[in-house]
Short mmCIF file of C-alpha atoms and ligand atoms in Angstrom, two decimals:
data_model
loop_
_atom_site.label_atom_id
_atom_site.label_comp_id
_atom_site.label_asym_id
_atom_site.label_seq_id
_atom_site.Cartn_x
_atom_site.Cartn_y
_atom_site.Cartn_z
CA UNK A 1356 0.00 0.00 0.00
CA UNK A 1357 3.13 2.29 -0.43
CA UNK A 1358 3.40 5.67 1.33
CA UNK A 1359 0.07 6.24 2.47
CA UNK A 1360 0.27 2.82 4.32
CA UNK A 1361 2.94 3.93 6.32
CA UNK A 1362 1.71 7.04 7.30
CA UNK A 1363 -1.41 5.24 8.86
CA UNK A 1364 0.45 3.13 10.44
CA UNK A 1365 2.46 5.93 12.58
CA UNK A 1366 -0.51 7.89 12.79
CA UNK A 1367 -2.53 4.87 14.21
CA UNK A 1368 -0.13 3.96 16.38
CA UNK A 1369 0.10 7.70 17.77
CA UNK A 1370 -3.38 8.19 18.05
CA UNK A 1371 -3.33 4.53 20.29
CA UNK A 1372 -0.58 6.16 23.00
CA UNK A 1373 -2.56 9.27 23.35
CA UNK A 1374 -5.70 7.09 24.37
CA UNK A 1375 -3.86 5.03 26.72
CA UNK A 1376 -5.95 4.62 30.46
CA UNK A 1377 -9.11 6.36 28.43
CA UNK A 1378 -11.78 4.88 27.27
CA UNK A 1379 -15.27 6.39 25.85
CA UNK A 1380 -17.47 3.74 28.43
CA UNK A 1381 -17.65 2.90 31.71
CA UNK A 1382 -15.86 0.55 33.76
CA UNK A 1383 -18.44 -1.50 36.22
CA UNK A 1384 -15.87 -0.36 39.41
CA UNK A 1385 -15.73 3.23 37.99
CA UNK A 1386 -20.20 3.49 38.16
CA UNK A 1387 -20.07 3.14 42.15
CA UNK A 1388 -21.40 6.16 43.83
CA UNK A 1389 -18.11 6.39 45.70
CA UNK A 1390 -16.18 6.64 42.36
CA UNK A 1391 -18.21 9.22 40.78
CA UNK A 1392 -18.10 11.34 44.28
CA UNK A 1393 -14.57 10.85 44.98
CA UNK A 1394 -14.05 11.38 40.63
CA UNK A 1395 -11.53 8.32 40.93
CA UNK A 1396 -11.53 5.62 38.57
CA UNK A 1397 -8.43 3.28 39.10
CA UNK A 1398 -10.47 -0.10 39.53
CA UNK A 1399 -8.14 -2.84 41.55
CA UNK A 1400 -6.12 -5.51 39.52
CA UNK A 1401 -4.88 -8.42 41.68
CA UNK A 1402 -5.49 -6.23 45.04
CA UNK A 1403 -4.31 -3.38 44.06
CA UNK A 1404 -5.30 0.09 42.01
CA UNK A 1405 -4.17 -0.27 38.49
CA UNK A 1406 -2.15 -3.10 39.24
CA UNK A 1407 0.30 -1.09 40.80
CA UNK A 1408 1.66 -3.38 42.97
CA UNK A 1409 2.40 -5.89 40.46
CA UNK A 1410 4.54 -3.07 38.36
CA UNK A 1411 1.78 -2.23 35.80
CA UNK A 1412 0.58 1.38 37.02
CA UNK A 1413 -0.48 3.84 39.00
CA UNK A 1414 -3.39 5.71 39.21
CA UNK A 1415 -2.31 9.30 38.32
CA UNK A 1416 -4.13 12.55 38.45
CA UNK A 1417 -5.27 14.36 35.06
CA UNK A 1418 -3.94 17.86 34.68
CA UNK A 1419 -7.01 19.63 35.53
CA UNK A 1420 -8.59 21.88 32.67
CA UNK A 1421 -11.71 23.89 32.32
CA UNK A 1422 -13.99 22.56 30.36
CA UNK A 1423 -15.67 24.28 27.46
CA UNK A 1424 -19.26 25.05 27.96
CA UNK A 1425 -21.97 23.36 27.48
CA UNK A 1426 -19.93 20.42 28.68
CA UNK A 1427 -19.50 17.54 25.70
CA UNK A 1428 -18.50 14.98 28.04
CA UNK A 1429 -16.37 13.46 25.16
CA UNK A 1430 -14.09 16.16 25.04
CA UNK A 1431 -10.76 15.67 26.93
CA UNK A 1432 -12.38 12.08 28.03
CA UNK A 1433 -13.00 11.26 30.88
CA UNK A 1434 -12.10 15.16 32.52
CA UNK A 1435 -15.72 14.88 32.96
CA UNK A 1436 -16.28 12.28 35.50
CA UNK A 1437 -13.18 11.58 36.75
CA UNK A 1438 -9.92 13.46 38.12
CA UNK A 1439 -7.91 10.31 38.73
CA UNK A 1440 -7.82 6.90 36.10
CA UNK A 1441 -5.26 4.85 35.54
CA UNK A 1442 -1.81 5.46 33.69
CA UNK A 1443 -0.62 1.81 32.29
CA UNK A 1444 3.26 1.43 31.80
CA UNK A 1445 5.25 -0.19 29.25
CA UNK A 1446 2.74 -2.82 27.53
CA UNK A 1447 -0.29 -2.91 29.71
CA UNK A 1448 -3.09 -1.28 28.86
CA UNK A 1449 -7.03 -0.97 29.66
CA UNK A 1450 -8.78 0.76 32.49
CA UNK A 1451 -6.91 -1.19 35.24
CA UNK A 1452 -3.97 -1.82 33.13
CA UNK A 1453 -5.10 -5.74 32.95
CA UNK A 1454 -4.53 -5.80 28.83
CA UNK A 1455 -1.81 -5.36 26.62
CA UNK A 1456 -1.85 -2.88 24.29
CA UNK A 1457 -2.92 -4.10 20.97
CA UNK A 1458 -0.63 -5.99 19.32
CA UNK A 1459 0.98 -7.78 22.06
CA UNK A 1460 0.25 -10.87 23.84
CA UNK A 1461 1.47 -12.49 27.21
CA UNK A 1462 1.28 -12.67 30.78
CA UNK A 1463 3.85 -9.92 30.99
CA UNK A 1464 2.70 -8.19 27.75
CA UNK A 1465 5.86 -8.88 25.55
CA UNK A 1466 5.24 -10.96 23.38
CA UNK A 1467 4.36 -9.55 20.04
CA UNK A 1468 0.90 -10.79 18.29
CA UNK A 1469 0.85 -10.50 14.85
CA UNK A 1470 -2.43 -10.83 13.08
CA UNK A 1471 -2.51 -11.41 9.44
CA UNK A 1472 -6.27 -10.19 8.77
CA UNK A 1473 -8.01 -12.58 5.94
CA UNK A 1474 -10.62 -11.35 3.35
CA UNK A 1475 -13.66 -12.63 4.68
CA UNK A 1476 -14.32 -15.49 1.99
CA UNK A 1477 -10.93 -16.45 1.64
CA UNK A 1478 -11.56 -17.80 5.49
CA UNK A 1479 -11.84 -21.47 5.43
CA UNK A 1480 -15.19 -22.71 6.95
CA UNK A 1481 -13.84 -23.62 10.30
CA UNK A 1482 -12.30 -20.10 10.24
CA UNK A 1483 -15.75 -18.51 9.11
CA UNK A 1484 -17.82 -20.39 11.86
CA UNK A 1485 -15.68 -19.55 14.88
CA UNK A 1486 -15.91 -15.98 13.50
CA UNK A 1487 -19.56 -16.17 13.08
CA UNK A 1488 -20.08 -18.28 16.32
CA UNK A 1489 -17.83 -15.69 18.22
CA UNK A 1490 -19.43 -12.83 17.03
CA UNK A 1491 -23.02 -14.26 18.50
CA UNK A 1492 -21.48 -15.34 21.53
CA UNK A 1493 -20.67 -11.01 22.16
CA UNK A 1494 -24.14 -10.51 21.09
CA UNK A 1495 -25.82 -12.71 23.05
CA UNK A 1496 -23.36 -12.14 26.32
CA UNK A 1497 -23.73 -9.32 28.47
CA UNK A 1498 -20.15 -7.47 29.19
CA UNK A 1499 -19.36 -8.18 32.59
CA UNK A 1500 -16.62 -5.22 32.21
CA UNK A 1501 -18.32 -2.38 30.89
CA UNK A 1502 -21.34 -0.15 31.26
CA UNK A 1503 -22.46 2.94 29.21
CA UNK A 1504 -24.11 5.79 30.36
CA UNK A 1505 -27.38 6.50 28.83
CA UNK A 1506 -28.27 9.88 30.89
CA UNK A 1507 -27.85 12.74 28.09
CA UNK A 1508 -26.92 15.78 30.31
CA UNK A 1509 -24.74 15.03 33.20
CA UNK A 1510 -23.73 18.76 34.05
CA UNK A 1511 -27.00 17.92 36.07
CA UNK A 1512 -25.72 16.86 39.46
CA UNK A 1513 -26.89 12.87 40.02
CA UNK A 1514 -28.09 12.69 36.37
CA UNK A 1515 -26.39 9.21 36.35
CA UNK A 1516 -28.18 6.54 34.17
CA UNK A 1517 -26.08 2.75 33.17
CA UNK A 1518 -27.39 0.19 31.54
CA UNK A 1519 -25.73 -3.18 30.86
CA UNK A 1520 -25.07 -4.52 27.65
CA UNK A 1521 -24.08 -7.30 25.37
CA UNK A 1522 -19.98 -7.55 24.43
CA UNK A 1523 -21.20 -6.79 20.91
CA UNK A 1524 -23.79 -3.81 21.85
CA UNK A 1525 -20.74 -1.72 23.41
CA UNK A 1526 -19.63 -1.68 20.07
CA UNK A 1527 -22.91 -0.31 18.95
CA UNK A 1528 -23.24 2.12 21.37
CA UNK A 1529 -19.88 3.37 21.25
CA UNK A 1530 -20.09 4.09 17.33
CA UNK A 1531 -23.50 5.66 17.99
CA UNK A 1532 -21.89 7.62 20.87
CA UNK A 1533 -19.06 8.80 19.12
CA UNK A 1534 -21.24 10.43 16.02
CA UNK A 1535 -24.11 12.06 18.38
CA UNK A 1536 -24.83 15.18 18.47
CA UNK A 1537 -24.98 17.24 21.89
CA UNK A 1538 -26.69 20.21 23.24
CA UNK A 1539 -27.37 20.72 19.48
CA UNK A 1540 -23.91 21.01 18.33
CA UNK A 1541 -23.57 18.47 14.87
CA UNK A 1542 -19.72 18.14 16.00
CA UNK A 1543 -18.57 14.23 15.66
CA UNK A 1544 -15.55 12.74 16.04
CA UNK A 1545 -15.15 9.58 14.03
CA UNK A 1546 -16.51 11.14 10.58
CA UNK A 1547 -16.14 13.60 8.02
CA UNK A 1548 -12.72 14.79 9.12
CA UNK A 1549 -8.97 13.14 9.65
CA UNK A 1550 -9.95 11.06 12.67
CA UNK A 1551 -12.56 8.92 10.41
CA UNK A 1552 -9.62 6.01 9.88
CA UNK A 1553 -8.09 6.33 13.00
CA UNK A 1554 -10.95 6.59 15.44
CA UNK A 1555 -12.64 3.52 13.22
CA UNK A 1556 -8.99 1.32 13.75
CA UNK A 1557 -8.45 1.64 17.08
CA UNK A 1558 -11.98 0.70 17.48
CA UNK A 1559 -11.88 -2.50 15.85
CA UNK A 1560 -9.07 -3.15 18.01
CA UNK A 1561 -10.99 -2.34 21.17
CA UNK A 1562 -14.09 -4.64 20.04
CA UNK A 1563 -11.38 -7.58 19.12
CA UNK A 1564 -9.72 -7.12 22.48
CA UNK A 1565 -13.00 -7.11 24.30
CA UNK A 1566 -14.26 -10.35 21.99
CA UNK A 1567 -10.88 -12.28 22.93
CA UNK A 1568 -11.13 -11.33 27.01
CA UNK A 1569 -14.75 -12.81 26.32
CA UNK A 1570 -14.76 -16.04 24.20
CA UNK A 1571 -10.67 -16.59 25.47
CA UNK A 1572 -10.42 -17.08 21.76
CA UNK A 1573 -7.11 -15.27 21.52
CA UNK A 1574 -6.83 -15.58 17.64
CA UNK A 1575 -10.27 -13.73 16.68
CA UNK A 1576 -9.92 -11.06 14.77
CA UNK A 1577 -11.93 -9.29 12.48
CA UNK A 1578 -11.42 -10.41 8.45
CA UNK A 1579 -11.59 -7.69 6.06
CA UNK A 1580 -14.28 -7.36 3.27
CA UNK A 1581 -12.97 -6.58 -0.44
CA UNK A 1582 -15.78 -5.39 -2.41
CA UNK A 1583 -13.82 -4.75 -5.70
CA UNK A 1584 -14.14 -8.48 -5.88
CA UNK A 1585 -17.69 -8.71 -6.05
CA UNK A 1586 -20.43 -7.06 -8.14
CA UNK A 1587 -23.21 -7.58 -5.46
CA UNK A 1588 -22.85 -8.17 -1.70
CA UNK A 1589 -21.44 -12.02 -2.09
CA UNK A 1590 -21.49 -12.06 1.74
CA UNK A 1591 -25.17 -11.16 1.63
CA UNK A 1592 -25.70 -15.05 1.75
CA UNK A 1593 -26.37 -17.03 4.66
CA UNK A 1594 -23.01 -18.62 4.59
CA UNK A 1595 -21.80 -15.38 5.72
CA UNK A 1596 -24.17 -12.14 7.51
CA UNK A 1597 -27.47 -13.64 6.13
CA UNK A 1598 -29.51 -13.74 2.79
CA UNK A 1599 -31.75 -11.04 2.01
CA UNK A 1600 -35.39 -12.37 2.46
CA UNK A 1601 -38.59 -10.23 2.67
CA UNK A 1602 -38.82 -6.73 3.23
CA UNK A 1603 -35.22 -6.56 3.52
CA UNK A 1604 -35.59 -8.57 6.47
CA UNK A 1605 -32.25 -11.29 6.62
CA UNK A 1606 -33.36 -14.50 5.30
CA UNK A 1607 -35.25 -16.71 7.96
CA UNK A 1608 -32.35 -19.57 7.93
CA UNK A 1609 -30.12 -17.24 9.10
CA UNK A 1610 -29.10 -17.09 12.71
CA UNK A 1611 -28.65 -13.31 12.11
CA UNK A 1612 -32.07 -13.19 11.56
CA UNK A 1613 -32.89 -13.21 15.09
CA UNK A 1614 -30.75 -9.88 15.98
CA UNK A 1615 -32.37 -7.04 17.43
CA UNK A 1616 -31.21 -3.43 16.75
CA UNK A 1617 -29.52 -2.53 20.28
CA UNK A 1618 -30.12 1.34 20.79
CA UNK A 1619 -33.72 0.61 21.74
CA UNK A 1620 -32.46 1.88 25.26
CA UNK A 1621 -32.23 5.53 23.97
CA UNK A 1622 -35.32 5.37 21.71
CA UNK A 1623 -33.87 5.35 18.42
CA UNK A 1624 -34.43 1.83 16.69
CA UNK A 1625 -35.95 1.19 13.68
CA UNK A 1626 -40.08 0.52 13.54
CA UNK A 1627 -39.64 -3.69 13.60
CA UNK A 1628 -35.87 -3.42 15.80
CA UNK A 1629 -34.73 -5.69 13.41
CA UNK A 1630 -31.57 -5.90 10.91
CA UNK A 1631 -32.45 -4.79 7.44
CA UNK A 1632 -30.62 -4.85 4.28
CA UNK A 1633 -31.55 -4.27 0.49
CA UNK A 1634 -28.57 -4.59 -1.22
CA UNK A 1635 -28.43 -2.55 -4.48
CA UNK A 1636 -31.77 -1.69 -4.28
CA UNK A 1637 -31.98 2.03 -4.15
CA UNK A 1638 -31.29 3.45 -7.79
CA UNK A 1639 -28.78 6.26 -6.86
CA UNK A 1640 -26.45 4.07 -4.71
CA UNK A 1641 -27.07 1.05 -6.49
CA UNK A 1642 -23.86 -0.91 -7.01
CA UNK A 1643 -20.27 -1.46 -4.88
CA UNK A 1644 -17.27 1.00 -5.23
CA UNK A 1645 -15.20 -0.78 -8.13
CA UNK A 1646 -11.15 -1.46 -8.29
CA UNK A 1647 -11.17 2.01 -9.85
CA UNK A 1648 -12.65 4.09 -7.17
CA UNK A 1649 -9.82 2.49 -4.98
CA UNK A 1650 -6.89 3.44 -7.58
CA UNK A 1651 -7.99 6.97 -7.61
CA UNK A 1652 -8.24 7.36 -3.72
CA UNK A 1653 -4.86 5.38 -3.45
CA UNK A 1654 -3.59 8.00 -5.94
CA UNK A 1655 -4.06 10.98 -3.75
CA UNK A 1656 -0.56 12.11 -2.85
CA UNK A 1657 -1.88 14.31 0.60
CA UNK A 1658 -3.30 12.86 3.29
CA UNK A 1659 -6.23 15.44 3.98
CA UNK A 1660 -6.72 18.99 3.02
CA UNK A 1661 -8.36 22.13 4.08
CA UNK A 1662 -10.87 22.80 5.64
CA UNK A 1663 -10.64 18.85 6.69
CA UNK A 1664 -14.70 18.18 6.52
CA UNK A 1665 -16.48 16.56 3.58
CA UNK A 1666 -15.91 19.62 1.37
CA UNK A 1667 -11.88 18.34 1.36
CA UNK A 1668 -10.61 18.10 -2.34
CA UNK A 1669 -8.20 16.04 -3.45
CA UNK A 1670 -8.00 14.75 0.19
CA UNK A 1671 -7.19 10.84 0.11
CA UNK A 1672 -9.12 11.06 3.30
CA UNK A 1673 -11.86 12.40 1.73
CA UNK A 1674 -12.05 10.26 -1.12
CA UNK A 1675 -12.09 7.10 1.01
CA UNK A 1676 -14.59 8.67 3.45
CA UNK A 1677 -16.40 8.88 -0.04
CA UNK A 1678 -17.81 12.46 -0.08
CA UNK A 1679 -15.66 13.41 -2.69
CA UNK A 1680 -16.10 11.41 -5.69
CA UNK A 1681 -13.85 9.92 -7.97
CA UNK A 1682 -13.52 11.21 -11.90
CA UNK A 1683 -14.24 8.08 -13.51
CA UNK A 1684 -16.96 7.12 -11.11
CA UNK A 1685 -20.02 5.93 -12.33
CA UNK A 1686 -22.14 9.77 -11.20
CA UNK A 1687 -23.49 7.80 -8.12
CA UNK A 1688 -23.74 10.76 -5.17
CA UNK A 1689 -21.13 9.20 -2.57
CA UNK A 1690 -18.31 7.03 -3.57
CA UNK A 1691 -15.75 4.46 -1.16
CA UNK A 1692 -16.80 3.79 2.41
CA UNK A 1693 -19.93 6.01 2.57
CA UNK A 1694 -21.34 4.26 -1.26
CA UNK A 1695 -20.95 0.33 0.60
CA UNK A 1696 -23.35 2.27 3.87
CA UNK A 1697 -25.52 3.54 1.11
CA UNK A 1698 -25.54 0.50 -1.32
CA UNK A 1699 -26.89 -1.81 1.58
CA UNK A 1700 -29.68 0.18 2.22
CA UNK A 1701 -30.92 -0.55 5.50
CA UNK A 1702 -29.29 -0.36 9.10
CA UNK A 1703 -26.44 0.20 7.51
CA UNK A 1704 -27.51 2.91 5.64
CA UNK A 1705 -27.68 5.47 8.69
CA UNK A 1706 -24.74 6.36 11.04
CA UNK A 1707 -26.62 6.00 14.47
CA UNK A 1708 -27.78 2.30 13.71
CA UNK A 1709 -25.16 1.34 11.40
CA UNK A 1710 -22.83 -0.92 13.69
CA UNK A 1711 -25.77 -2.70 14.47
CA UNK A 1712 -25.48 -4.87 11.20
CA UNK A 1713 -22.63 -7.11 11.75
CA UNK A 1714 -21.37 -6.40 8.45
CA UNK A 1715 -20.27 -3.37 9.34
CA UNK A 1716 -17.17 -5.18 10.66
CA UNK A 1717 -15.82 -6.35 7.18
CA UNK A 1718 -16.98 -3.13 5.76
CA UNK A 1719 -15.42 -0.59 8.12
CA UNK A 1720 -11.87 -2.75 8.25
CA UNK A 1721 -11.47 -1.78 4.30
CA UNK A 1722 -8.73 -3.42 2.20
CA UNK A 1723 -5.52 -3.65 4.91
CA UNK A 1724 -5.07 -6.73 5.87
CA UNK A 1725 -1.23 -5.99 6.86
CA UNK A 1726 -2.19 -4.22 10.46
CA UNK A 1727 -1.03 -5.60 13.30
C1 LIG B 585 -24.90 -5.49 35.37
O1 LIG B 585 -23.78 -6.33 35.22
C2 LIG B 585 -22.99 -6.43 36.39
C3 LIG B 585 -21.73 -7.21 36.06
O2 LIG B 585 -22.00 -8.38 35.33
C4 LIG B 585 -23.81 -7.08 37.50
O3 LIG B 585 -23.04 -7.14 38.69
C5 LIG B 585 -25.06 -6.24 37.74
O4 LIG B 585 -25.89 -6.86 38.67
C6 LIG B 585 -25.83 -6.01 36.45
N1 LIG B 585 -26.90 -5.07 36.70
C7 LIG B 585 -28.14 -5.25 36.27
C8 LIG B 585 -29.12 -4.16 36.56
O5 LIG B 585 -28.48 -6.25 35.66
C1 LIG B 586 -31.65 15.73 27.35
O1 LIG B 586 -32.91 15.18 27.00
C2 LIG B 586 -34.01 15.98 27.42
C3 LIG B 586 -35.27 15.17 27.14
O2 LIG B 586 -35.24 14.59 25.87
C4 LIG B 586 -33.95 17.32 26.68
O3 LIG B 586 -35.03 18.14 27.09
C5 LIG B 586 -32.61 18.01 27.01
O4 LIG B 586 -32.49 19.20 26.25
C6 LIG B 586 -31.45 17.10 26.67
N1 LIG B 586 -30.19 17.72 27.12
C7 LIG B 586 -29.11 17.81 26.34
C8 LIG B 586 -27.93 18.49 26.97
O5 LIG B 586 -29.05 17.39 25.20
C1 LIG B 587 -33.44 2.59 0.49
O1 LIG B 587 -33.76 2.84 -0.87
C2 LIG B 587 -34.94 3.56 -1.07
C3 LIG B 587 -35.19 3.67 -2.58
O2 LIG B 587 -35.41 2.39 -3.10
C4 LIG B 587 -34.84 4.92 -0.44
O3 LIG B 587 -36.03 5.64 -0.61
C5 LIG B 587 -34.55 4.76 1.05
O4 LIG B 587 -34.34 6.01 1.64
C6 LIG B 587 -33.32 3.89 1.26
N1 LIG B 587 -33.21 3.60 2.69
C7 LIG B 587 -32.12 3.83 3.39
C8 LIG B 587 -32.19 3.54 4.85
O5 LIG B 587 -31.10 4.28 2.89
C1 LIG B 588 -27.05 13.36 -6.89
O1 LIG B 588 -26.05 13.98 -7.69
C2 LIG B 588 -26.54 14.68 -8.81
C3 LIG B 588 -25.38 15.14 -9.65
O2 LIG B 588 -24.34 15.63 -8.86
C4 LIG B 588 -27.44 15.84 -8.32
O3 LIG B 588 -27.99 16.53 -9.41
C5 LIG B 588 -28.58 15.25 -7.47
O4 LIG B 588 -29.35 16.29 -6.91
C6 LIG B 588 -28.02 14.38 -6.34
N1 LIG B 588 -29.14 13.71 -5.67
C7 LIG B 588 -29.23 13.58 -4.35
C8 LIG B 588 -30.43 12.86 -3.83
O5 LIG B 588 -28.38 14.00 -3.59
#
């Protein structure tokens, strides 16, 4: 993947140091009243905070910093609620420093864990049903780790809602999360500006880290999904995320069938709650970015340009983000990542419910399947 590929990969691994001991959801140990009074959240690993004693880290103050007002409580995470979390050393990582960072393995955290990501239908079936059969198992199992806050305005003292949910609804939620807007401000992280690869990486990482602590699977990982291979959605089967069957409904036979759209909890699901998908079906997004689309984005020799939103031109960022549309492209009106949202028509289709479809896993990892 050349230059660009490098680039990512010091810009991913950047971003990852800068999030170290911060995390956009809530630890279970961190939801206590005494933690949100006391604004301390360094839950205990083996007996003591952060796993201190055992040499993994201390629980450190944050710099203290005004806040901008009205409060976004996603800004300078997690200033918010807390004063005090945890600061993992060399290789640990995670709210009480009980992980390794991603990309490492080990009970001390040094040994390195390469992943060589597959394209989803190059998987052999034993591969494909452990990934399928994991990926239920974190939708079916509710995360004994985290919690998320559902409460929308906690500048309100005591305005302190969790709610519990599955492995595979954190994911959900914390996609949902990211792009929300608050106190009527449209600002969101993960899209339409430079973070959109980074914050969408380092989230698949999370979500793998979280599915291996839960299945102990330690291989899983998330197979990419390349659509230049395919003129329809060949994983649109029930061998893969499930056939299309009426109404856009997934086909009966498939297990996915049976998955309920999560965000019901904050009123925003679909009429039925259920997955839906229409591949190809609406006429202006009607068919897959093509090997072409991807040459032209690959071609873009800056990274992202001015003003860095989805009016960027010539911004490689841009391009794959697919607001600005490649020459040769077939006139459809959004191109790359945002034409495979729009082409499966459905769940997918809107950024609040997207991650709810699991095929939003293949289709957010793109074509890289040389990251860690
Ligand atoms: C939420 O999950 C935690 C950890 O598994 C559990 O201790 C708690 O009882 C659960 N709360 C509810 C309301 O189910
Ligand atoms: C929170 O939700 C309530 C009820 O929907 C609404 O009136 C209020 O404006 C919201 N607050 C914020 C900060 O979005
Ligand atoms: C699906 O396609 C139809 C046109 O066939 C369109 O009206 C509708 O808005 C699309 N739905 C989504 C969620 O994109
Ligand atoms: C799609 O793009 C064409 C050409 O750029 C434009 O005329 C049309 O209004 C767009 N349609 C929608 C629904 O955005």
């Amino acid at each position: 993947m050349g230059l660009s590929y490098q680039v990512w990969c010091l810009m991913v691994l950047s971003y990852m140091m800068s999030l170290k001991g911060a995390e956009a959801q809530f630890p279970h140990a961190c939801t206590k009243p005494e933690a949100l009074q006391t604004r301390v959240c360094c839950p205990l690993w083996n007996g003591s905070p952060c796993g201190f004693n055992s040499g993994r880290g201390v629980c450190a103050p944050h710099p203290a910093k005004d806040l901008p007002k009205p409060v976004d409580y996603r800004v300078n995470w997690p200033r918010a609620f807390y004063d005090s979390v945890c600061t993992c050393w060399g290789n640990y990582d995670g709210f009480d420093c009980s992980q390794c960072l991603p990309g490492w393995r080990g009970p001390m955290c040094m040994q390195r864990h390469h992943v060589e990501r597959k394209e989803i239908t190059d998987l052999t079936d034993s591969e494909r049903d452990t990934f399928l059969s994991n990926l239920h198992q974190a939708k079916q199992t509710t995360s004994s780790r985290y919690t998320i806050l559902t409460s929308n305005d906690t500048t309100v003292d005591g305005n302190y809602v969790f709610h519990n949910t599955s492995v595979y609804d954190l994911y959900v939620w914390m996609h949902y999360y990211s792009a929300k807007s608050y106190a009527g401000s449209e600002k969101n992280a993960a899209h339409r500006g430079p973070a959109f690869i980074f914050w969408h990486r380092v989230f698949l990482l999370f979500i793998e880290r979280e599915i291996r602590e839960l299945t102990g699977n330690q291989g899983f990982y998330i197979p990419y999904w390349d659509w230049t291979r395919t003129k329809d959605c060949n994983i649109c089967t029930n061998k893969y995320f499930g056939g299309v069957g009426k109404d856009g409904r997934i086909d009966s036979a498939s297990p996915f069938s049976k998955w309920k759209e999560s965000l019901d909890i904050i009123c925003i699901q679909s009429a039925s709650g259920h997955l839906i998908r229409n591949p190809g079906k609406d006429p202006l997004y009607k068919t897959l970015p093509t090997a072409g689309d991807v040459e032209d984005t690959m071609a873009m020799p800056l990274f992202d340009t001015p003003p860095f939103d989805k009016t960027s031109k010539n911004s490689f960022r841009n391009k794959l983000e697919g607001f600005e549309i490649p020459v040769d492209s077939r006139r459809l009106n959004n191109s790359m990542h945002n034409l495979v949202h729009r082409y499966l028509n459905g769940t997918m289709s809107l950024v609040p419910t997207a991650a709810n479809d699991p095929i939003f896993m293949g289709g957010s990892s793109f074509s890289d399947n040389t990251y860690i």
